[in-house]
Amino acid sequence: MNAARRLTTLALLLLSAPVSTLAANQAQLIEIRSSPCIACDAMSQQLRGDPRWAALSARISVRTLDRDQAEAADLLKQHPVGRLPSWLLLNADGEEMGRVAGAVSADAFHARISQLLAQRTTLKARRYRTTDTTAEGAAATAEALESFHAQGLGDAGFAWWMRLPLAVRGQHTGTVAVQRWRNRIEFLQAAQRGQPMESDIGGQKVLADPALGCDRGLELDRYVASTIGLPAETRRNHLQAQLPAMQAELARGWFSEAPACVDGASLLLATADLYAALDDAPAERALLKRAAADTERRLAGKPLSSDPALAGLQTALQDRLNQLDTESHPGAAR
């Protein structure tokens, strides 16, 4: 049985367990979102349409906070959030047991939350395992780096990595998951520091990862924005090289009859940003029109209120097309 199937089996076993099994945790699950947020709507919609959600809600406290509400300020100081939506699982003392960052599939969400509830440990406690030169230590290191990335803490994540003993870093660097999250932390740090050359190097490493999947839109947008200071020809060549992988991810992740990605907006808009950075307005317009037609097809016969994620995407695409029209015909804006 592979790892994904084991996690799914664990999720189903925990969700069918008696309520008393998990009551001692006194855990709370907090959704951090904003309005409007297309990815947040897409994630929320698929979770609430899944029977496992009702089972989970009966076992632990679940609530939603808007990132911009005053009520969320103190929580976010203690548990920074680097992307939306984020789901924080906290124990009775308010310590983080772990989180799910971004719009992921319902299977991945429930498998992760069930795993965290089964472990009954905090993220901080699990970090003590990172100095073990074992598979368990490598897994703890990858989880720690992923956590810093989810919090949007590039400097802190890289500093934490560098404080690990040299022998431990050398051992864990050979692990695919550790290498992946170390690369993403280094790229995040360079982008946040406004370092175009370092962002170019780090971004290319991250975007070369074939397992990047639905996060490709997120990282591509960061790459486009953070490399503006490069020499124009160098940047253009490096951006052009990202097109094939992005087009393949769009085909698999969103334009497929069974889309692999919950959040199509990040893939679509990041690709549109890439075309814009390449000064290819016709390709940008063609993509937006194709996406708008696809969204209209998916919404056919549905009231907009029944699918806020697609409705939000439809609005975002139309706004982008209107912006292109204004740029092509400045007089139309008068």
Tab-separated table of C-alpha atoms in Angstrom:
chain	number	residue	atom	x	y	z
A	1	MET	CA	0.000	0.000	0.000
A	2	ASN	CA	1.538	3.360	-1.031
A	3	ALA	CA	1.808	6.410	1.240
A	4	ALA	CA	-1.206	8.234	-0.230
A	5	ARG	CA	-3.459	5.207	0.243
A	6	ARG	CA	-2.214	4.705	3.801
A	7	LEU	CA	-3.051	8.319	4.689
A	8	THR	CA	-6.504	8.047	3.105
A	9	THR	CA	-7.187	4.810	5.003
A	10	LEU	CA	-6.077	6.492	8.240
A	11	ALA	CA	-8.407	9.415	7.541
A	12	LEU	CA	-11.387	7.122	7.028
A	13	LEU	CA	-10.635	5.125	10.186
A	14	LEU	CA	-10.350	8.258	12.316
A	15	LEU	CA	-13.468	9.830	10.878
A	16	SER	CA	-15.472	6.699	11.659
A	17	ALA	CA	-14.112	6.457	15.232
A	18	PRO	CA	-16.307	7.349	18.228
A	19	VAL	CA	-16.344	11.029	19.175
A	20	SER	CA	-14.800	10.219	22.567
A	21	THR	CA	-11.634	9.010	20.822
A	22	LEU	CA	-10.755	12.562	19.798
A	23	ALA	CA	-12.518	14.554	22.504
A	24	ALA	CA	-9.470	14.521	24.777
A	25	ASN	CA	-7.581	16.567	22.197
A	26	GLN	CA	-9.869	19.578	22.655
A	27	ALA	CA	-8.417	20.628	19.316
A	28	GLN	CA	-9.720	23.482	17.234
A	29	LEU	CA	-9.492	23.890	13.487
A	30	ILE	CA	-9.407	27.490	12.264
A	31	GLU	CA	-9.861	28.480	8.635
A	32	ILE	CA	-8.027	31.697	7.770
A	33	ARG	CA	-9.377	33.282	4.620
A	34	SER	CA	-10.213	36.659	3.132
A	35	SER	CA	-13.005	38.060	1.055
A	36	PRO	CA	-12.892	37.955	-1.877
A	37	CYS	CA	-10.608	34.927	-2.253
A	38	ILE	CA	-11.312	32.559	-5.136
A	39	ALA	CA	-9.082	29.795	-3.742
A	40	CYS	CA	-10.781	30.122	-0.327
A	41	ASP	CA	-14.229	29.770	-1.886
A	42	ALA	CA	-13.136	26.770	-3.960
A	43	MET	CA	-11.638	25.000	-0.940
A	44	SER	CA	-14.577	25.750	1.344
A	45	GLN	CA	-17.083	24.633	-1.262
A	46	GLN	CA	-15.493	21.228	-1.860
A	47	LEU	CA	-15.000	20.540	1.858
A	48	ARG	CA	-18.562	21.339	2.811
A	49	GLY	CA	-19.836	19.121	0.026
A	50	ASP	CA	-17.901	16.151	1.443
A	51	PRO	CA	-19.544	13.908	4.094
A	52	ARG	CA	-16.228	13.688	5.950
A	53	TRP	CA	-16.552	17.378	6.807
A	54	ALA	CA	-19.664	16.830	8.950
A	55	ALA	CA	-17.912	13.962	10.735
A	56	LEU	CA	-14.861	16.104	11.461
A	57	SER	CA	-16.956	19.072	12.621
A	58	ALA	CA	-18.693	16.819	15.146
A	59	ARG	CA	-15.382	15.881	16.727
A	60	ILE	CA	-13.498	19.149	17.037
A	61	SER	CA	-14.268	22.863	17.168
A	62	VAL	CA	-14.226	24.465	13.718
A	63	ARG	CA	-14.402	28.180	12.981
A	64	THR	CA	-13.581	30.658	10.224
A	65	LEU	CA	-11.708	33.951	10.561
A	66	ASP	CA	-11.191	36.635	7.960
A	67	ARG	CA	-7.527	37.622	7.870
A	68	ASP	CA	-8.456	41.305	7.859
A	69	GLN	CA	-10.718	41.144	10.911
A	70	ALA	CA	-9.435	42.609	14.173
A	71	GLU	CA	-10.312	39.307	15.849
A	72	ALA	CA	-7.665	37.535	13.771
A	73	ALA	CA	-4.785	39.929	14.574
A	74	ASP	CA	-3.516	38.267	17.764
A	75	LEU	CA	-3.832	34.771	16.306
A	76	LEU	CA	-1.864	35.725	13.194
A	77	LYS	CA	0.938	37.255	15.259
A	78	GLN	CA	1.405	33.894	16.931
A	79	HIS	CA	0.682	31.803	13.826
A	80	PRO	CA	1.635	33.792	10.688
A	81	VAL	CA	-0.132	32.834	7.469
A	82	GLY	CA	1.695	33.119	4.160
A	83	ARG	CA	-1.087	31.973	1.841
A	84	LEU	CA	-4.839	31.690	1.700
A	85	PRO	CA	-6.730	29.709	2.594
A	86	SER	CA	-4.885	28.203	5.546
A	87	TRP	CA	-6.346	25.768	8.048
A	88	LEU	CA	-4.639	25.820	11.466
A	89	LEU	CA	-5.062	22.892	13.834
A	90	LEU	CA	-4.397	24.031	17.411
A	91	ASN	CA	-4.446	22.081	20.666
A	92	ALA	CA	-6.180	23.162	23.884
A	93	ASP	CA	-3.203	25.385	24.781
A	94	GLY	CA	-3.309	27.200	21.433
A	95	GLU	CA	-0.142	25.472	20.189
A	96	GLU	CA	-0.011	24.566	16.528
A	97	MET	CA	-0.276	20.862	15.773
A	98	GLY	CA	0.037	21.551	12.059
A	99	ARG	CA	-1.784	23.143	9.158
A	100	VAL	CA	-3.016	22.787	5.612
A	101	ALA	CA	-1.930	25.706	3.406
A	102	GLY	CA	-3.585	26.497	0.110
A	103	ALA	CA	-6.482	24.954	-1.760
A	104	VAL	CA	-5.839	21.204	-1.767
A	105	SER	CA	-8.084	18.254	-2.563
A	106	ALA	CA	-10.566	17.026	0.047
A	107	ASP	CA	-8.660	13.719	0.239
A	108	ALA	CA	-5.365	15.484	0.968
A	109	PHE	CA	-7.022	17.785	3.508
A	110	HIS	CA	-8.697	15.014	5.515
A	111	ALA	CA	-5.640	12.765	5.350
A	112	ARG	CA	-3.445	15.542	6.775
A	113	ILE	CA	-5.851	16.589	9.543
A	114	SER	CA	-6.432	12.961	10.535
A	115	GLN	CA	-2.681	12.342	10.621
A	116	LEU	CA	-2.167	15.349	12.903
A	117	LEU	CA	-4.959	14.289	15.242
A	118	ALA	CA	-3.516	10.788	15.419
A	119	GLN	CA	-0.034	12.112	16.266
A	120	ARG	CA	-1.363	14.328	19.101
A	121	THR	CA	1.894	16.306	19.095
A	122	THR	CA	2.761	19.921	18.331
A	123	LEU	CA	4.774	21.121	15.377
A	124	LYS	CA	7.340	22.522	17.805
A	125	ALA	CA	7.757	19.141	19.527
A	126	ARG	CA	8.242	17.344	16.210
A	127	ARG	CA	11.067	19.731	15.306
A	128	TYR	CA	13.236	18.101	17.964
A	129	ARG	CA	13.431	15.090	15.659
A	130	THR	CA	15.146	17.130	12.944
A	131	THR	CA	18.610	16.489	14.394
A	132	ASP	CA	18.170	12.734	13.938
A	133	THR	CA	20.083	11.508	10.905
A	134	THR	CA	17.268	9.068	10.158
A	135	ALA	CA	14.326	8.924	7.773
A	136	GLU	CA	12.129	10.216	10.605
A	137	GLY	CA	14.517	13.119	11.152
A	138	ALA	CA	14.484	13.980	7.458
A	139	ALA	CA	10.675	13.898	7.426
A	140	ALA	CA	10.588	16.250	10.441
A	141	THR	CA	13.040	18.592	8.692
A	142	ALA	CA	10.945	18.699	5.521
A	143	GLU	CA	7.825	19.385	7.603
A	144	ALA	CA	9.577	22.222	9.467
A	145	LEU	CA	10.743	23.879	6.239
A	146	GLU	CA	7.274	23.470	4.727
A	147	SER	CA	5.806	25.117	7.840
A	148	PHE	CA	8.074	28.167	7.517
A	149	HIS	CA	7.088	28.418	3.856
A	150	ALA	CA	3.380	28.205	4.731
A	151	GLN	CA	3.888	31.023	7.216
A	152	GLY	CA	5.612	33.153	4.565
A	153	LEU	CA	8.796	33.328	6.673
A	154	GLY	CA	11.692	33.081	4.226
A	155	ASP	CA	14.386	34.603	6.441
A	156	ALA	CA	13.314	32.692	9.547
A	157	GLY	CA	13.068	29.411	7.645
A	158	PHE	CA	16.515	29.750	6.102
A	159	ALA	CA	18.061	30.823	9.420
A	160	TRP	CA	16.502	27.786	11.124
A	161	TRP	CA	17.933	25.505	8.415
A	162	MET	CA	21.409	26.999	8.804
A	163	ARG	CA	21.325	26.442	12.573
A	164	LEU	CA	21.018	22.696	12.090
A	165	PRO	CA	24.322	20.839	12.581
A	166	LEU	CA	26.327	20.646	9.366
A	167	ALA	CA	26.328	16.832	9.417
A	168	VAL	CA	22.536	16.806	9.757
A	169	ARG	CA	22.090	19.251	6.882
A	170	GLY	CA	24.405	17.175	4.735
A	171	GLN	CA	22.473	14.000	5.525
A	172	HIS	CA	19.000	15.483	5.015
A	173	THR	CA	19.864	17.356	1.810
A	174	GLY	CA	19.903	13.995	0.047
A	175	THR	CA	16.189	13.584	0.833
A	176	VAL	CA	13.889	14.725	-1.987
A	177	ALA	CA	11.324	16.367	0.311
A	178	VAL	CA	13.989	18.263	2.268
A	179	GLN	CA	15.673	19.444	-0.938
A	180	ARG	CA	12.309	20.567	-2.341
A	181	TRP	CA	11.337	22.648	0.687
A	182	ARG	CA	14.836	24.031	1.179
A	183	ASN	CA	14.745	25.256	-2.430
A	184	ARG	CA	11.351	26.842	-1.906
A	185	ILE	CA	12.487	28.551	1.306
A	186	GLU	CA	15.612	29.937	-0.410
A	187	PHE	CA	13.511	31.252	-3.302
A	188	LEU	CA	10.960	32.785	-0.917
A	189	GLN	CA	13.731	34.490	1.036
A	190	ALA	CA	15.346	35.946	-2.117
A	191	ALA	CA	11.992	37.189	-3.426
A	192	GLN	CA	11.092	38.796	-0.103
A	193	ARG	CA	14.502	40.482	0.075
A	194	GLY	CA	14.091	41.912	-3.440
A	195	GLN	CA	17.120	40.099	-4.905
A	196	PRO	CA	16.494	39.524	-8.649
A	197	MET	CA	19.572	37.389	-9.397
A	198	GLU	CA	19.085	35.130	-6.370
A	199	SER	CA	15.357	34.946	-7.156
A	200	ASP	CA	16.165	33.897	-10.719
A	201	ILE	CA	18.446	31.087	-9.548
A	202	GLY	CA	16.124	29.983	-6.752
A	203	GLY	CA	12.979	30.270	-8.834
A	204	GLN	CA	14.402	28.149	-11.631
A	205	LYS	CA	15.239	25.401	-9.123
A	206	VAL	CA	11.731	25.471	-7.700
A	207	LEU	CA	9.995	25.572	-11.080
A	208	ALA	CA	12.146	22.703	-12.366
A	209	ASP	CA	10.523	20.381	-9.819
A	210	PRO	CA	8.100	18.104	-11.727
A	211	ALA	CA	6.220	17.459	-8.480
A	212	LEU	CA	5.371	21.143	-7.977
A	213	GLY	CA	1.881	20.441	-9.298
A	214	CYS	CA	-0.903	22.875	-8.430
A	215	ASP	CA	1.546	25.184	-6.631
A	216	ARG	CA	3.157	26.040	-9.968
A	217	GLY	CA	0.931	29.087	-10.404
A	218	LEU	CA	1.891	30.443	-6.979
A	219	GLU	CA	5.619	30.020	-7.574
A	220	LEU	CA	5.502	31.252	-11.166
A	221	ASP	CA	3.811	34.469	-10.073
A	222	ARG	CA	6.524	34.937	-7.451
A	223	TYR	CA	9.188	34.303	-10.111
A	224	VAL	CA	7.687	36.805	-12.582
A	225	ALA	CA	7.417	39.508	-9.911
A	226	SER	CA	10.812	38.938	-8.286
A	227	THR	CA	12.958	38.901	-11.457
A	228	ILE	CA	11.967	42.316	-12.812
A	229	GLY	CA	15.441	43.704	-12.045
A	230	LEU	CA	17.245	41.227	-14.336
A	231	PRO	CA	18.685	42.325	-17.691
A	232	ALA	CA	15.720	42.383	-20.088
A	233	GLU	CA	16.984	39.766	-22.545
A	234	THR	CA	18.065	37.364	-19.791
A	235	ARG	CA	14.723	37.677	-18.050
A	236	ARG	CA	12.786	37.198	-21.271
A	237	ASN	CA	14.686	34.018	-22.134
A	238	HIS	CA	14.215	32.592	-18.660
A	239	LEU	CA	10.514	33.446	-18.611
A	240	GLN	CA	10.019	31.952	-22.059
A	241	ALA	CA	11.510	28.702	-20.768
A	242	GLN	CA	8.682	28.421	-18.208
A	243	LEU	CA	5.891	28.342	-20.788
A	244	PRO	CA	5.861	24.595	-21.645
A	245	ALA	CA	5.619	23.425	-18.024
A	246	MET	CA	2.962	26.036	-17.245
A	247	GLN	CA	0.865	25.108	-20.272
A	248	ALA	CA	1.117	21.425	-19.360
A	249	GLU	CA	0.019	22.171	-15.784
A	250	LEU	CA	-2.930	24.194	-17.041
A	251	ALA	CA	-4.027	21.322	-19.272
A	252	ARG	CA	-3.759	18.819	-16.428
A	253	GLY	CA	-4.771	21.013	-13.551
A	254	TRP	CA	-7.638	23.068	-14.902
A	255	PHE	CA	-8.704	22.549	-18.520
A	256	SER	CA	-9.080	18.786	-18.059
A	257	GLU	CA	-12.532	17.237	-17.726
A	258	ALA	CA	-11.374	16.089	-14.294
A	259	PRO	CA	-9.166	19.011	-13.135
A	260	ALA	CA	-6.347	18.003	-10.807
A	261	CYS	CA	-6.298	21.401	-9.070
A	262	VAL	CA	-8.985	22.832	-6.817
A	263	ASP	CA	-7.868	26.398	-7.520
A	264	GLY	CA	-7.729	27.151	-11.240
A	265	ALA	CA	-7.448	30.896	-10.745
A	266	SER	CA	-3.813	30.844	-9.640
A	267	LEU	CA	-2.793	28.755	-12.659
A	268	LEU	CA	-4.740	30.882	-15.122
A	269	LEU	CA	-3.776	34.298	-13.796
A	270	ALA	CA	-0.108	33.351	-13.302
A	271	THR	CA	0.064	32.207	-16.930
A	272	ALA	CA	-1.615	35.438	-18.018
A	273	ASP	CA	1.004	37.334	-15.994
A	274	LEU	CA	3.726	35.347	-17.753
A	275	TYR	CA	2.366	36.292	-21.195
A	276	ALA	CA	2.106	39.923	-20.065
A	277	ALA	CA	5.733	39.901	-18.893
A	278	LEU	CA	6.684	38.541	-22.326
A	279	ASP	CA	4.695	41.376	-23.990
A	280	ASP	CA	2.528	38.771	-25.734
A	281	ALA	CA	-0.878	40.442	-25.496
A	282	PRO	CA	-2.507	38.182	-28.154
A	283	ALA	CA	-1.552	35.014	-26.204
A	284	GLU	CA	-2.682	36.617	-22.949
A	285	ARG	CA	-6.032	37.581	-24.465
A	286	ALA	CA	-6.515	34.147	-26.052
A	287	LEU	CA	-5.896	32.414	-22.725
A	288	LEU	CA	-8.280	34.718	-20.840
A	289	LYS	CA	-11.003	34.273	-23.454
A	290	ARG	CA	-10.605	30.499	-23.421
A	291	ALA	CA	-10.753	30.482	-19.620
A	292	ALA	CA	-13.798	32.779	-19.605
A	293	ALA	CA	-15.639	30.501	-22.063
A	294	ASP	CA	-14.685	27.452	-20.002
A	295	THR	CA	-15.913	29.107	-16.809
A	296	GLU	CA	-19.185	30.097	-18.476
A	297	ARG	CA	-19.653	26.489	-19.610
A	298	ARG	CA	-19.087	25.194	-16.071
A	299	LEU	CA	-21.546	27.728	-14.683
A	300	ALA	CA	-24.238	27.011	-17.302
A	301	GLY	CA	-27.613	26.625	-15.643
A	302	LYS	CA	-26.270	27.368	-12.152
A	303	PRO	CA	-27.090	30.430	-10.070
A	304	LEU	CA	-23.851	32.331	-9.375
A	305	SER	CA	-24.452	32.023	-5.628
A	306	SER	CA	-24.212	28.227	-5.882
A	307	ASP	CA	-20.581	28.344	-7.028
A	308	PRO	CA	-18.858	31.446	-5.592
A	309	ALA	CA	-15.401	30.245	-6.674
A	310	LEU	CA	-16.351	30.020	-10.368
A	311	ALA	CA	-18.342	33.241	-10.105
A	312	GLY	CA	-15.295	34.969	-8.621
A	313	LEU	CA	-13.073	33.541	-11.355
A	314	GLN	CA	-15.492	34.735	-14.021
A	315	THR	CA	-15.318	38.258	-12.586
A	316	ALA	CA	-11.500	38.182	-12.328
A	317	LEU	CA	-11.158	37.033	-15.937
A	318	GLN	CA	-13.552	39.683	-17.221
A	319	ASP	CA	-11.732	42.389	-15.239
A	320	ARG	CA	-8.456	41.267	-16.774
A	321	LEU	CA	-9.933	41.309	-20.294
A	322	ASN	CA	-11.345	44.793	-19.680
A	323	GLN	CA	-7.905	45.924	-18.524
A	324	LEU	CA	-6.356	44.580	-21.730
A	325	ASP	CA	-8.978	46.380	-23.814
A	326	THR	CA	-8.257	49.633	-21.996
A	327	GLU	CA	-4.512	49.250	-22.559
A	328	SER	CA	-5.046	48.460	-26.273
A	329	HIS	CA	-7.516	51.326	-26.765
A	330	PRO	CA	-6.703	54.055	-24.206
A	331	GLY	CA	-9.398	56.337	-25.589
A	332	ALA	CA	-12.089	53.849	-24.539
A	333	ALA	CA	-11.414	54.686	-20.900
A	334	ARG	CA	-12.374	58.337	-21.377
